[in-house]
Tab-separated table of C-alpha atoms in Angstrom:
chain	number	residue	atom	x	y	z
A	185	MET	CA	0.000	0.000	0.000
A	186	ASP	CA	1.081	3.579	-0.388
A	187	GLY	CA	2.161	5.632	2.596
A	188	LYS	CA	-1.320	7.046	3.121
A	189	LEU	CA	-2.902	3.635	3.632
A	190	SER	CA	-0.234	1.473	5.227
A	191	LYS	CA	1.430	1.766	8.585
A	192	SER	CA	3.671	-0.186	10.915
A	193	LEU	CA	2.029	-2.431	13.463
A	194	GLY	CA	1.558	-1.085	16.969
A	195	HIS	CA	0.212	-2.604	20.151
A	196	ASP	CA	-2.962	-4.683	19.967
A	197	ASP	CA	-6.161	-2.774	20.617
A	198	GLN	CA	-8.318	-4.730	23.077
A	199	SER	CA	-11.127	-2.167	23.208
A	200	GLY	CA	-13.149	-3.874	20.469
A	201	PHE	CA	-12.878	-7.243	22.207
A	202	GLU	CA	-13.964	-5.767	25.523
A	203	PHE	CA	-16.872	-3.961	23.868
A	204	VAL	CA	-18.211	-7.173	22.307
A	205	LYS	CA	-17.720	-9.018	25.585
A	206	GLU	CA	-19.808	-6.363	27.316
A	207	LEU	CA	-22.565	-6.563	24.697
A	208	LEU	CA	-22.851	-10.352	24.813
A	209	GLY	CA	-22.899	-10.419	28.586
A	210	GLY	CA	-21.563	-13.934	28.897
A	211	GLU	CA	-23.344	-15.435	25.886
A	212	SER	CA	-21.317	-17.583	23.483
A	213	THR	CA	-19.982	-15.666	20.512
A	214	ALA	CA	-20.762	-16.698	16.937
A	215	ALA	CA	-17.697	-14.870	15.634
A	216	ILE	CA	-14.163	-15.947	14.906
A	217	ASN	CA	-11.251	-13.520	14.873
A	218	PHE	CA	-8.576	-13.846	12.223
A	219	ASP	CA	-5.088	-13.065	13.439
A	220	ARG	CA	-4.302	-11.869	9.933
A	221	LEU	CA	-6.083	-11.650	6.578
A	222	GLN	CA	-4.299	-10.435	3.458
A	223	LYS	CA	-4.669	-10.735	-0.294
A	224	HIS	CA	-1.855	-11.934	-2.523
A	225	PRO	CA	-1.863	-10.944	-6.225
A	226	ARG	CA	-1.390	-14.582	-7.306
A	227	LEU	CA	-2.461	-16.743	-4.356
A	228	GLY	CA	-5.570	-14.765	-3.432
A	229	TYR	CA	-6.659	-14.366	0.190
A	230	ILE	CA	-4.459	-15.791	2.935
A	231	ILE	CA	-5.699	-16.396	6.473
A	232	PHE	CA	-3.110	-16.611	9.257
A	233	GLU	CA	-3.766	-18.016	12.715
A	234	TYR	CA	-0.902	-17.816	15.224
A	235	LEU	CA	-0.668	-20.610	17.787
A	236	LEU	CA	1.535	-19.807	20.781
A	237	CYS	CA	3.395	-22.616	22.513
A	238	GLU	CA	3.935	-21.580	26.112
A	239	GLU	CA	7.256	-22.398	27.739
A	240	ALA	CA	5.504	-24.467	30.421
A	241	GLN	CA	4.106	-26.849	27.801
A	242	LYS	CA	5.912	-30.082	26.965
A	243	VAL	CA	5.426	-29.537	23.251
A	244	THR	CA	7.381	-27.045	21.181
A	245	PRO	CA	6.322	-25.329	17.943
A	246	PHE	CA	7.882	-28.173	15.944
A	247	THR	CA	5.999	-30.899	17.849
A	248	SER	CA	2.663	-29.204	18.543
A	249	HIS	CA	-0.331	-29.626	16.225
A	250	PRO	CA	-4.044	-28.677	16.516
A	251	ASN	CA	-4.994	-32.342	16.265
A	252	ARG	CA	-3.323	-32.904	19.656
A	253	TYR	CA	-5.938	-30.698	21.319
A	254	TRP	CA	-8.726	-31.008	18.741
A	255	ASN	CA	-11.420	-31.971	21.254
A	256	LYS	CA	-10.777	-28.791	23.229
A	257	ASN	CA	-10.736	-26.353	20.311
A	258	ALA	CA	-12.393	-28.064	17.349
A	259	THR	CA	-14.985	-25.333	16.786
A	260	LYS	CA	-12.288	-22.699	16.259
A	261	PHE	CA	-10.479	-24.663	13.570
A	262	LEU	CA	-13.684	-25.790	11.868
A	263	ALA	CA	-14.747	-22.139	11.682
A	264	LEU	CA	-11.366	-21.174	10.265
A	265	TRP	CA	-11.691	-23.897	7.624
A	266	ARG	CA	-15.201	-22.731	6.713
A	267	ALA	CA	-13.885	-19.183	6.295
A	268	LYS	CA	-11.065	-20.524	4.116
A	269	LEU	CA	-13.662	-22.210	1.885
A	270	ASP	CA	-15.917	-19.141	1.730
A	271	PHE	CA	-13.008	-16.836	0.869
A	272	ASN	CA	-11.407	-19.437	-1.407
A	273	ALA	CA	-8.347	-18.613	0.668
A	274	ASN	CA	-5.172	-20.288	1.850
A	275	LEU	CA	-5.178	-21.159	5.554
A	276	TYR	CA	-1.852	-21.008	7.414
A	277	LEU	CA	-1.409	-21.952	11.058
A	278	VAL	CA	1.818	-20.720	12.630
A	279	ASN	CA	3.227	-22.445	15.707
A	280	TYR	CA	5.642	-20.169	17.557
A	281	ALA	CA	7.147	-19.471	20.970
A	282	LYS	CA	7.907	-16.173	22.672
A	283	ASN	CA	11.311	-14.562	22.347
A	284	GLY	CA	13.607	-15.505	25.191
A	285	THR	CA	12.091	-18.957	25.738
A	286	ARG	CA	13.748	-22.317	25.082
A	287	ALA	CA	11.913	-22.851	21.772
A	288	GLU	CA	12.145	-19.288	20.476
A	289	ASP	CA	13.989	-20.410	17.351
A	290	GLU	CA	11.304	-22.868	16.266
A	291	VAL	CA	8.525	-21.713	13.923
A	292	LEU	CA	6.295	-24.269	12.222
A	293	LEU	CA	4.173	-23.158	9.272
A	294	ILE	CA	1.196	-25.462	8.723
A	295	GLU	CA	-0.697	-25.014	5.467
A	296	VAL	CA	-4.067	-26.657	6.061
A	297	LEU	CA	-5.231	-28.601	3.000
A	298	ASP	CA	-8.249	-30.532	4.285
A	299	VAL	CA	-10.379	-30.782	7.419
A	300	ASP	CA	-13.311	-32.814	8.680
A	301	GLU	CA	-14.960	-33.159	12.072
A	302	SER	CA	-12.209	-35.490	13.290
A	303	GLY	CA	-9.441	-32.953	12.724
A	304	ILE	CA	-6.970	-31.717	10.133
A	305	THR	CA	-6.694	-34.608	7.701
A	306	LEU	CA	-4.174	-33.134	5.266
A	307	ASP	CA	-1.565	-30.442	5.669
A	308	ARG	CA	1.848	-29.279	4.513
A	309	LYS	CA	4.396	-28.426	7.221
A	310	THR	CA	7.518	-26.293	6.884
A	311	LYS	CA	10.010	-25.839	9.723
A	312	TYR	CA	11.736	-22.474	10.045
A	313	THR	CA	14.159	-20.774	12.346
A	314	ARG	CA	12.852	-17.446	13.594
A	315	LYS	CA	15.133	-15.656	11.155
A	316	GLY	CA	14.108	-17.898	8.291
A	317	PHE	CA	10.411	-17.379	8.934
A	318	THR	CA	10.969	-13.629	9.220
A	319	GLU	CA	12.502	-13.565	5.750
A	320	TRP	CA	9.673	-15.649	4.269
A	321	PHE	CA	6.994	-13.578	6.001
A	322	LYS	CA	8.452	-10.215	4.955
A	323	LYS	CA	8.698	-11.358	1.341
A	324	LEU	CA	5.069	-12.500	1.347
A	325	ASN	CA	3.953	-9.267	3.007
A	326	ARG	CA	5.719	-7.126	0.404
A	327	GLU	CA	4.069	-9.105	-2.397
A	328	CYS	CA	0.656	-8.402	-0.862
A	329	LEU	CA	1.067	-4.629	-0.578
A	330	SER	CA	-1.249	-2.718	-2.936
A	331	ASP	CA	-1.440	0.939	-3.759
A	332	ARG	CA	-4.626	2.954	-3.364
A	333	SER	CA	-5.543	2.968	-7.048
A	334	LYS	CA	-5.427	-0.822	-7.285
A	335	LEU	CA	-7.627	-1.210	-4.223
A	336	LEU	CA	-10.163	1.266	-5.591
A	337	THR	CA	-10.162	-0.354	-9.023
A	338	GLU	CA	-10.931	-3.774	-7.544
A	339	ILE	CA	-13.766	-2.265	-5.509
A	340	TYR	CA	-15.329	-0.387	-8.428
A	341	MET	CA	-15.075	-3.367	-10.762
A	342	HIS	CA	-17.587	-5.116	-8.483
A	343	LYS	CA	-20.132	-2.339	-9.048
A	344	THR	CA	-22.484	-2.173	-12.022
A	345	VAL	CA	-22.245	0.421	-14.771
A	346	GLU	CA	-25.451	1.960	-13.448
A	347	ASP	CA	-24.130	2.264	-9.883
A	348	ILE	CA	-20.854	3.856	-10.966
A	349	GLY	CA	-22.691	6.182	-13.329
A	350	LYS	CA	-24.657	7.617	-10.403
A	351	LEU	CA	-21.508	8.761	-8.599
A	352	THR	CA	-21.105	12.529	-8.419
A	353	LEU	CA	-17.775	14.220	-9.033
A	354	GLN	CA	-16.614	16.405	-6.161
A	355	GLY	CA	-14.519	18.909	-8.064
A	356	GLY	CA	-13.347	20.175	-11.433
A	357	ARG	CA	-15.309	21.396	-14.436
A	358	TYR	CA	-18.227	19.048	-13.811
A	359	ARG	CA	-18.467	19.311	-10.060
A	360	GLU	CA	-21.657	17.805	-8.569
A	361	GLN	CA	-22.557	16.128	-11.880
A	362	THR	CA	-22.855	12.358	-12.281
A	363	ILE	CA	-20.395	10.307	-14.256
A	364	GLU	CA	-23.230	9.100	-16.497
A	365	SER	CA	-24.360	12.629	-17.372
A	366	ILE	CA	-20.788	13.675	-18.166
A	367	PHE	CA	-20.346	10.593	-20.369
A	368	LEU	CA	-23.327	11.611	-22.461
A	369	LYS	CA	-21.972	15.086	-23.212
A	370	ASP	CA	-18.191	15.037	-22.762
A	371	ILE	CA	-16.602	11.597	-22.909
A	372	GLY	CA	-13.260	13.255	-23.651
A	373	TYR	CA	-13.226	14.753	-20.184
A	374	LEU	CA	-13.706	11.315	-18.632
A	375	GLU	CA	-10.933	9.888	-20.823
A	376	TRP	CA	-8.669	12.620	-19.465
A	377	LEU	CA	-9.780	12.197	-15.867
A	378	LYS	CA	-9.274	8.406	-15.740
A	379	GLU	CA	-5.504	8.868	-16.092
A	380	LYS	CA	-5.240	11.333	-13.209
A	381	GLU	CA	-4.985	10.827	-9.474
A	382	TYR	CA	-8.057	12.895	-8.700
A	383	PRO	CA	-11.039	11.644	-6.660
A	384	TYR	CA	-13.199	9.150	-8.587
A	385	ALA	CA	-10.606	8.755	-11.349
A	386	CYS	CA	-10.561	4.993	-10.709
A	387	ALA	CA	-14.360	4.914	-10.784
A	388	VAL	CA	-14.328	6.688	-14.144
A	389	LYS	CA	-11.774	4.250	-15.548
A	390	CYS	CA	-13.886	1.275	-14.461
A	391	TYR	CA	-17.014	2.920	-15.876
A	392	LEU	CA	-15.412	3.419	-19.286
A	393	ASP	CA	-13.998	-0.114	-19.284
A	394	LYS	CA	-17.418	-1.567	-18.521
A	395	ILE	CA	-19.087	0.591	-21.196
A	396	GLN	CA	-16.511	-0.594	-23.727
A	397	LYS	CA	-17.185	-4.239	-22.839
A	398	THR	CA	-20.911	-3.664	-23.225
A	399	GLN	CA	-20.435	-2.144	-26.657
A	400	ALA	CA	-18.147	-5.022	-27.632
A	401	SER	CA	-20.772	-7.622	-26.687
A	402	PRO	CA	-21.669	-9.793	-29.759
A	403	SER	CA	-25.376	-9.324	-29.074
A	404	GLY	CA	-24.965	-5.617	-28.650
A	405	GLY	CA	-26.692	-5.916	-25.305
A	406	PRO	CA	-25.343	-5.598	-21.793
A	407	VAL	CA	-22.670	-7.955	-20.564
A	408	GLU	CA	-21.714	-9.045	-17.060
A	409	THR	CA	-20.431	-5.983	-15.263
A	410	LYS	CA	-18.926	-7.650	-12.197
A	411	GLU	CA	-15.472	-9.210	-12.151
């Protein structure tokens, strides 16, 4: 992401968790929290769940596995798997230990490949040192960074031509006029605007792309406007 959208990680904010806890008043929650959700340009969505191995435990990150405590936490991992299916995502479980503990240099990456009610039935494990995992994780993170224009383009491409056409420009020659009305009288202006970094430039680009696809339809009628 560009500097306006991305930032370094700070301390965890527990206020949201406490707020939900207050609202539910002791009732079981239907939600599941992802430790991390990101989108890769080639792999698609990736879900990360971090699994801490405490120093007092007999197992270490290399020897621990959710199947060892499946009966205690099955619902969590089943929900994660369902989310993976709904997002068509990759699900990674990361076993780790805190810095300064005996197993601090063990990180186990578990790519979950199949699950049923009995547990994780298929996975792919990769053992890392802390340094090795850091290098892998940073590389993946960099590959997932997107600039603002790409994010906006992906969002607008899910809207219909009609919905984008109703958007109103906030500045310039045609301030407070809809994209559709401008298209009907001055398409050249929209062609100019789509290449700029002004507000709604990405929306205009998507609008023109969708119009072009409609006009290129063999039947001459409308074509699917969502991608």
